[in-house]
Amino acid sequence: MLRLFGLPLVVPVIVAVFGIVAVYGRGGWLNAALGWAGFGAIAPIYGLTGILIAHVFFNLPLAVRLLLDAWTAIPPESWRLANQLGLSSAQAFRFVEWPSLRQVLPGVATIVFFLCFTSFGVVLTLGGGPRSTIIEVAIYQALRLDFDVPRAVVLALVQLALCAVIGGVVLATRRTMATAAGSLLAGARPDAQALGGKIVDGVVILVAVTGVALPLAATVARAAAGPWASLAGDAELWRAALWSVTIGLAAGALAVTLGFALALGIRELRVRRRRPLLAGIVELLGSVTLVVSPLVLGAGLFVLALPVVGRPEVALGLVIVVDAMLTVPYAVRLLVPPMARQAHAHDRLCASLGIAGLDRFRLIDWPTLRRPAGLACALAAALAAGDLGAIALFGTGEVETLALRLYRQIAGYRLDDAAVTAAALVCLAAALFVVVERGVGGREHR
């Protein structure tokens, strides 16, 4: 179940949206099953209904994986004591589980809120018109459709301010409590053998697994039955795949370069100059794009490049820069710890031997940093290849990626063609990840 719940975190957003449409859409699996059973169709997928379904699909697995850590942190002694005292489910939740859960719930809720608040691809695809929209899509409409730059800037500032206020409130009100490491021992629960609890747990697990598995299964099934015969001769599809690879590789290289620069600065401040507070500020600034959406970054770049924004080469450069900036935090997280360990282990020896500069990097640092750098570059490349936000804002008729092509096919109800594009995008992102990680990071045993 946990492996299944990891898939929505790595599948491109637009591909998952296609699977949701294939299940809950007008001609989807659910309406077909309801019609076979003699019931009426459910509400149209395009609008608030589809937006909520899609965000539950993406964020339920993430919330489960984050909250599971809180349950596993409960000491086994607490469960044994609850078992000895014969606590009911409600009492066990109140006295054993809730003290651990309330520490992480605000943080998990904030992460889910930011992911929904800055969502773009889901709302753009499933919004169904101006009645169901958010600030993110309004920024896109102001720049792309209305060319109202002042309005887009104001909306971007409003979104940043709201994110800052909500994040500050959560940080100021969170409470922590020291806990020992534990393990999730179902047999130690006093209510583990209750028939009613087993039935409720089974129903909840079945609903959650079905909600996550059905869109993924629909994507695979629809792709398997798609018009694959036309794939070899579809020049536009191959051109879109080439653009996706180009943007992914360029964004991955730029993200790792920026991540190296930030990681070097953090290492210098934290390890060599002994300024942990300043190093923490730099690291926080390097992670700000986790809560800043591509449309907000795109709005700023759009204003800066306004005189030449219509040229294809400029549009391609802006897409690469936005996608790279969005993945820089992952590169920083992967590179900072090994670089700090390298500094602690080898700084004095390198100084005594006179090894510095490129020689130090080539002989000492790179053998250790190659694996995390390869992972960071592969992750950035795969995410950029499947991203819709930047290419939807800056894309032109000459620059169309597989993600943008898939969005246009879904919007035009060409679901058979969209199935092939979705499968091609997933295969491309996976292949790009494997090839880049192996090419940059090398083999596992060196």
C-alpha positions as CSV (number, residue, x, y, z in Angstrom):
1,M,0.0,0.0,0.0
2,L,2.8,2.4,0.8
3,R,4.5,1.6,-2.5
4,L,1.2,2.3,-4.3
5,F,0.9,5.6,-2.4
6,G,4.3,6.6,-3.6
7,L,3.3,6.6,-7.3
8,P,1.1,9.8,-7.2
9,L,4.1,11.7,-5.8
10,V,6.2,11.0,-8.9
11,V,3.7,10.7,-11.7
12,P,3.4,13.9,-13.8
13,V,0.4,15.9,-12.7
14,I,-1.2,16.1,-16.2
15,V,-0.9,12.3,-16.6
16,A,-2.7,11.7,-13.3
17,V,-5.4,14.2,-14.4
18,F,-5.9,12.1,-17.5
19,G,-6.4,9.0,-15.3
20,I,-8.9,10.8,-13.2
21,V,-10.9,11.9,-16.2
22,A,-10.8,8.3,-17.5
23,V,-12.4,7.1,-14.2
24,Y,-14.7,9.9,-13.2
25,G,-15.4,11.7,-16.6
26,R,-18.6,11.6,-18.6
27,G,-17.5,8.4,-20.4
28,G,-15.4,7.1,-17.6
29,W,-15.4,3.8,-15.7
30,L,-17.6,5.1,-12.8
31,N,-20.4,6.4,-15.0
32,A,-20.3,3.2,-17.1
33,A,-20.6,1.1,-13.9
34,L,-23.5,3.3,-12.6
35,G,-25.3,3.1,-16.0
36,W,-24.9,-0.7,-16.0
37,A,-26.4,-0.8,-12.5
38,G,-29.3,1.4,-13.5
39,F,-28.2,4.6,-11.7
40,G,-27.7,8.1,-13.1
41,A,-24.4,9.7,-13.9
42,I,-22.4,11.5,-11.3
43,A,-21.8,15.3,-11.4
44,P,-19.6,16.5,-14.3
45,I,-15.9,16.1,-13.6
46,Y,-15.0,19.5,-14.9
47,G,-15.5,22.1,-12.1
48,L,-15.1,22.0,-8.3
49,T,-15.9,18.2,-8.1
50,G,-13.0,17.3,-10.4
51,I,-10.6,19.7,-8.6
52,L,-11.4,18.2,-5.2
53,I,-11.1,14.6,-6.5
54,A,-7.7,15.3,-8.1
55,H,-6.3,17.1,-5.0
56,V,-7.4,14.2,-2.8
57,F,-5.7,11.8,-5.2
58,F,-2.4,13.7,-5.0
59,N,-2.4,14.7,-1.3
60,L,-4.0,11.7,0.5
61,P,-0.9,9.5,-0.1
62,L,1.4,12.3,1.0
63,A,-0.6,12.9,4.2
64,V,-0.6,9.1,5.0
65,R,3.1,8.8,4.6
66,L,3.8,11.9,6.8
67,L,1.3,11.0,9.5
68,L,2.5,7.4,9.6
69,D,5.8,8.7,11.2
70,A,3.8,10.1,14.1
71,W,2.2,6.8,14.8
72,T,5.4,4.9,14.6
73,A,7.0,7.3,17.1
74,I,4.6,6.2,19.8
75,P,6.6,4.1,22.3
76,P,5.5,0.4,22.5
77,E,5.3,0.9,26.3
78,S,2.4,3.2,25.8
79,W,0.4,0.6,23.8
80,R,1.2,-2.1,26.4
81,L,0.0,0.2,29.2
82,A,-3.2,1.0,27.2
83,N,-3.7,-2.8,26.8
84,Q,-3.3,-3.5,30.5
85,L,-5.7,-0.7,31.4
86,G,-8.2,-1.9,28.8
87,L,-8.7,1.4,27.1
88,S,-11.3,1.8,24.4
89,S,-10.6,3.0,20.9
90,A,-11.7,6.5,21.9
91,Q,-9.6,6.5,25.0
92,A,-6.5,5.2,23.3
93,F,-6.8,7.9,20.6
94,R,-7.2,10.6,23.2
95,F,-4.4,9.6,25.6
96,V,-2.0,7.7,23.3
97,E,-2.3,8.7,19.7
98,W,-3.5,12.4,19.8
99,P,-0.5,13.7,21.8
100,S,1.8,12.5,19.0
101,L,-0.5,13.4,16.1
102,R,-1.1,17.0,17.1
103,Q,2.5,17.7,16.8
104,V,2.6,16.9,13.1
105,L,-0.9,17.7,12.0
106,P,-0.4,21.4,11.6
107,G,2.7,20.9,9.5
108,V,1.0,18.2,7.3
109,A,-2.0,20.4,6.9
110,T,0.2,23.4,5.9
111,I,2.0,21.3,3.3
112,V,-1.2,20.1,1.8
113,F,-2.6,23.6,1.9
114,F,0.3,25.0,0.0
115,L,0.2,22.3,-2.6
116,C,-3.5,22.9,-3.2
117,F,-3.1,26.7,-3.0
118,T,-0.4,26.8,-5.6
119,S,-1.9,24.1,-7.8
120,F,-2.0,25.0,-11.5
121,G,-2.2,22.0,-13.8
122,V,-5.2,20.4,-12.0
123,V,-7.3,23.6,-11.9
124,L,-6.4,24.6,-15.4
125,T,-7.4,21.2,-16.8
126,L,-10.4,20.4,-14.6
127,G,-11.6,23.9,-13.7
128,G,-14.2,24.0,-16.4
129,G,-14.3,27.8,-16.7
130,P,-14.0,31.0,-14.6
131,R,-16.4,29.7,-11.9
132,S,-13.8,27.3,-10.5
133,T,-10.5,29.0,-10.5
134,I,-7.7,30.1,-8.1
135,I,-5.1,32.8,-7.9
136,E,-2.6,30.6,-9.8
137,V,-4.9,30.3,-12.8
138,A,-5.8,33.9,-12.6
139,I,-2.1,34.9,-12.9
140,Y,-1.9,32.6,-16.0
141,Q,-5.0,34.3,-17.5
142,A,-3.8,37.8,-16.8
143,L,-0.4,37.1,-18.5
144,R,-1.3,34.7,-21.2
145,L,-4.8,35.7,-22.3
146,D,-5.4,39.3,-21.2
147,F,-1.8,40.5,-21.2
148,D,-2.5,42.4,-18.0
149,V,0.9,42.5,-16.4
150,P,0.0,44.8,-13.4
151,R,-2.9,42.6,-12.5
152,A,-0.6,39.5,-12.7
153,V,2.0,41.1,-10.4
154,V,-0.6,42.1,-7.8
155,L,-2.1,38.6,-7.8
156,A,1.4,37.1,-7.4
157,L,2.2,39.4,-4.4
158,V,-1.2,38.5,-2.9
159,Q,-0.4,34.8,-3.2
160,L,3.1,35.3,-1.6
161,A,1.7,37.3,1.2
162,L,-1.0,34.7,2.0
163,C,1.5,31.9,2.0
164,A,3.8,33.8,4.2
165,V,1.1,34.7,6.7
166,I,-0.3,31.2,6.9
167,G,3.2,29.6,7.2
168,G,4.2,32.1,9.9
169,V,1.0,31.3,11.9
170,V,1.7,27.6,11.7
171,L,5.3,28.0,12.8
172,A,4.4,30.3,15.7
173,T,1.6,28.0,17.1
174,R,3.2,24.6,16.6
175,R,4.0,22.6,19.7
176,T,6.6,19.9,20.0
177,M,7.0,17.1,22.6
178,A,10.0,14.8,23.0
179,T,9.2,11.2,22.2
180,A,11.2,8.1,22.0
181,A,11.5,6.0,18.8
182,G,8.8,3.4,18.7
183,S,7.2,1.0,16.3
184,L,3.6,0.4,15.0
185,L,2.6,-2.8,16.8
186,A,-1.0,-3.5,15.9
187,G,-1.1,-6.6,18.2
188,A,-0.4,-4.4,21.2
189,R,-3.5,-2.2,20.7
190,P,-6.3,-3.0,23.1
191,D,-8.9,-2.7,20.3
192,A,-6.9,-4.7,17.6
193,Q,-9.2,-7.7,17.7
194,A,-12.5,-5.9,17.8
195,L,-14.7,-7.0,14.9
196,G,-16.2,-3.5,14.4
197,G,-12.8,-1.9,14.2
198,K,-11.6,-4.4,11.7
199,I,-14.7,-3.8,9.5
200,V,-14.2,0.0,9.7
201,D,-10.5,-0.2,9.0
202,G,-11.1,-2.5,6.1
203,V,-13.6,-0.2,4.5
204,V,-11.4,2.9,5.0
205,I,-8.4,1.1,3.5
206,L,-10.4,-0.2,0.6
207,V,-11.8,3.2,-0.3
208,A,-8.3,4.9,0.0
209,V,-6.6,2.2,-2.1
210,T,-9.3,2.2,-4.7
211,G,-9.3,6.0,-5.0
212,V,-5.5,6.0,-5.6
213,A,-5.3,2.8,-7.8
214,L,-8.2,3.4,-10.2
215,P,-6.8,6.5,-12.0
216,L,-3.4,4.8,-12.3
217,A,-5.0,1.6,-13.6
218,A,-7.2,3.6,-16.0
219,T,-4.1,5.4,-17.4
220,V,-2.4,2.1,-18.1
221,A,-5.6,0.4,-19.5
222,R,-6.4,3.4,-21.8
223,A,-2.8,3.6,-23.0
224,A,-2.7,-0.1,-23.8
225,A,-5.8,0.3,-26.0
226,G,-4.6,3.5,-27.6
227,P,-3.7,4.1,-31.2
228,W,-0.1,3.0,-30.9
229,A,0.1,2.2,-34.6
230,S,0.1,5.9,-35.3
231,L,3.0,6.6,-32.9
232,A,5.8,6.0,-35.2
233,G,4.5,8.3,-37.9
234,D,3.4,11.1,-35.5
235,A,6.0,13.8,-36.1
236,E,4.4,16.2,-33.7
237,L,4.5,13.7,-30.9
238,W,8.2,13.0,-31.5
239,R,8.9,16.7,-31.7
240,A,7.1,17.3,-28.4
241,A,9.1,14.4,-26.8
242,L,12.3,16.1,-28.1
243,W,11.3,19.4,-26.5
244,S,10.5,17.6,-23.2
245,V,14.0,15.9,-23.2
246,T,15.7,19.2,-24.0
247,I,13.9,21.1,-21.3
248,G,14.5,18.3,-18.8
249,L,18.2,18.0,-19.4
250,A,18.8,21.7,-19.4
251,A,16.7,22.3,-16.3
252,G,18.4,19.4,-14.5
253,A,21.9,20.8,-15.3
254,L,21.0,24.3,-14.3
255,A,19.3,23.1,-11.0
256,V,22.4,21.1,-10.0
257,T,24.7,24.0,-10.8
258,L,22.6,26.4,-8.7
259,G,22.3,23.8,-6.0
260,F,26.1,23.3,-5.9
261,A,26.6,27.1,-5.6
262,L,24.2,27.3,-2.7
263,A,25.6,24.2,-1.0
264,L,29.2,25.6,-1.3
265,G,28.0,28.8,0.4
266,I,26.2,26.9,3.1
267,R,29.2,24.7,3.8
268,E,31.5,27.7,4.0
269,L,29.3,29.5,6.5
270,R,28.4,26.5,8.6
271,V,31.6,24.5,8.7
272,R,34.4,26.9,8.1
273,R,33.2,30.3,9.3
274,R,31.1,28.9,12.1
275,R,28.0,30.9,11.3
276,P,25.1,28.5,11.5
277,L,22.4,31.1,11.7
278,L,23.5,32.8,8.5
279,A,23.9,29.3,6.9
280,G,20.4,28.5,7.9
281,I,19.1,31.7,6.3
282,V,20.8,30.9,3.0
283,E,19.4,27.3,3.1
284,L,15.9,28.7,3.8
285,L,16.2,31.1,0.9
286,G,17.3,28.2,-1.3
287,S,14.1,26.4,-0.3
288,V,11.7,29.3,-0.9
289,T,10.5,27.9,-4.2
290,L,8.9,25.0,-2.4
291,V,6.0,27.4,-1.6
292,V,6.4,29.7,-4.6
293,S,4.6,28.4,-7.6
294,P,5.9,28.4,-11.2
295,L,3.3,31.0,-12.1
296,V,4.6,33.4,-9.6
297,L,8.2,32.9,-10.7
298,G,7.0,33.0,-14.3
299,A,5.2,36.3,-13.7
300,G,8.4,37.9,-12.4
301,L,10.5,36.6,-15.4
302,F,7.7,37.6,-17.7
303,V,8.0,41.2,-16.5
304,L,11.8,41.2,-16.8
305,A,11.7,39.7,-20.3
306,L,8.7,41.6,-21.5
307,P,10.3,43.2,-24.6
308,V,11.4,39.8,-26.0
309,V,9.0,37.4,-24.4
310,G,7.3,36.4,-27.7
311,R,10.5,34.9,-29.3
312,P,10.7,31.1,-29.2
313,E,14.2,30.9,-27.9
314,V,13.4,33.3,-25.1
315,A,10.3,31.3,-24.2
316,L,12.4,28.1,-24.1
317,G,14.9,29.8,-21.8
318,L,12.3,31.0,-19.5
319,V,10.7,27.6,-19.2
320,I,14.1,26.1,-18.4
321,V,14.9,28.7,-15.8
322,V,11.5,28.4,-14.0
323,D,11.7,24.6,-13.9
324,A,15.3,24.6,-12.7
325,M,14.4,27.1,-9.9
326,L,11.6,24.9,-8.7
327,T,13.9,21.9,-8.3
328,V,16.8,23.7,-6.7
329,P,15.6,22.9,-3.1
330,Y,15.9,19.2,-3.9
331,A,19.4,19.6,-5.1
332,V,20.3,21.6,-2.0
333,R,18.9,19.0,0.3
334,L,20.8,16.2,-1.4
335,L,24.1,18.1,-1.7
336,V,24.5,19.9,1.6
337,P,25.0,16.9,4.0
338,P,27.7,15.1,2.0
339,M,29.5,18.4,1.3
340,A,29.5,19.1,5.1
341,R,30.9,15.6,5.8
342,Q,33.6,16.1,3.2
343,A,34.6,19.4,4.8
344,H,34.8,17.9,8.3
345,A,36.8,14.8,7.1
346,H,39.2,16.3,4.6
347,D,39.7,20.1,5.1
348,R,42.8,19.8,7.3
349,L,44.4,17.1,5.2
350,C,43.8,19.0,1.9
351,A,45.2,22.1,3.5
352,S,48.4,20.3,4.6
353,L,48.9,18.7,1.2
354,G,48.1,21.9,-0.7
355,I,45.1,20.4,-2.6
356,A,42.6,23.1,-3.5
357,G,40.4,24.4,-6.3
358,L,39.6,22.1,-9.1
359,D,42.1,19.5,-7.9
360,R,40.3,19.3,-4.6
361,F,36.9,19.0,-6.3
362,R,38.1,16.4,-8.8
363,L,40.1,14.1,-6.5
364,I,38.3,14.5,-3.1
365,D,34.8,16.0,-3.4
366,W,33.4,14.6,-6.7
367,P,33.8,10.8,-5.9
368,T,31.5,11.4,-2.9
369,L,29.2,14.0,-4.4
370,R,28.7,12.2,-7.7
371,R,25.8,10.0,-6.5
372,P,23.7,12.7,-4.8
373,A,24.5,15.1,-7.8
374,G,23.2,12.4,-10.2
375,L,20.1,11.9,-8.1
376,A,19.4,15.6,-7.9
377,C,20.0,16.1,-11.7
378,A,17.8,13.1,-12.5
379,L,15.0,14.3,-10.3
380,A,15.1,17.8,-11.7
381,A,15.2,16.5,-15.3
382,A,12.2,14.2,-14.8
383,L,10.1,16.8,-13.0
384,A,10.9,19.4,-15.6
385,A,10.1,17.1,-18.5
386,G,6.6,16.5,-17.1
387,D,5.8,20.0,-15.8
388,L,2.9,21.9,-17.2
389,G,3.0,25.3,-15.4
390,A,6.0,27.0,-17.1
391,I,5.4,25.6,-20.6
392,A,1.7,26.6,-20.4
393,L,2.7,30.2,-19.6
394,F,5.6,30.6,-22.0
395,G,5.0,27.9,-24.6
396,T,4.5,28.9,-28.2
397,G,3.4,27.1,-31.4
398,E,7.1,26.1,-32.0
399,V,7.8,24.9,-28.4
400,E,5.3,22.2,-27.3
401,T,6.2,19.5,-24.8
402,L,4.4,16.3,-24.1
403,A,2.8,17.8,-21.0
404,L,1.3,20.7,-23.0
405,R,0.3,18.4,-25.8
406,L,-1.5,16.1,-23.3
407,Y,-3.3,19.1,-21.8
408,R,-4.6,20.2,-25.2
409,Q,-5.8,16.7,-26.0
410,I,-7.7,16.4,-22.8
411,A,-9.2,19.8,-23.2
412,G,-10.3,18.7,-26.7
413,Y,-11.8,15.4,-25.5
414,R,-9.4,13.4,-27.6
415,L,-8.9,10.8,-24.9
416,D,-7.6,8.0,-27.2
417,D,-4.8,10.2,-28.4
418,A,-4.2,11.5,-24.9
419,A,-3.7,8.0,-23.6
420,V,-0.8,7.4,-26.0
421,T,0.7,10.8,-25.0
422,A,0.3,10.1,-21.3
423,A,2.0,6.7,-21.7
424,A,4.8,8.3,-23.7
425,L,5.3,11.0,-21.1
426,V,5.5,8.5,-18.2
427,C,8.0,6.4,-20.1
428,L,10.0,9.4,-21.1
429,A,10.2,10.8,-17.5
430,A,11.2,7.4,-16.2
431,A,13.8,6.8,-18.8
432,L,15.2,10.3,-18.4
433,F,15.5,9.7,-14.6
434,V,17.3,6.4,-15.0
435,V,19.7,7.5,-17.8
436,V,20.6,10.8,-16.1
437,E,21.1,9.2,-12.7
438,R,23.3,6.5,-14.1
439,G,25.1,8.9,-16.5
440,V,25.9,11.5,-13.8
441,G,26.0,9.4,-10.7
442,G,27.7,6.4,-12.2
443,R,27.2,2.7,-11.3
444,E,26.3,1.7,-7.8
445,H,29.6,0.0,-7.2
446,R,32.6,1.9,-8.2
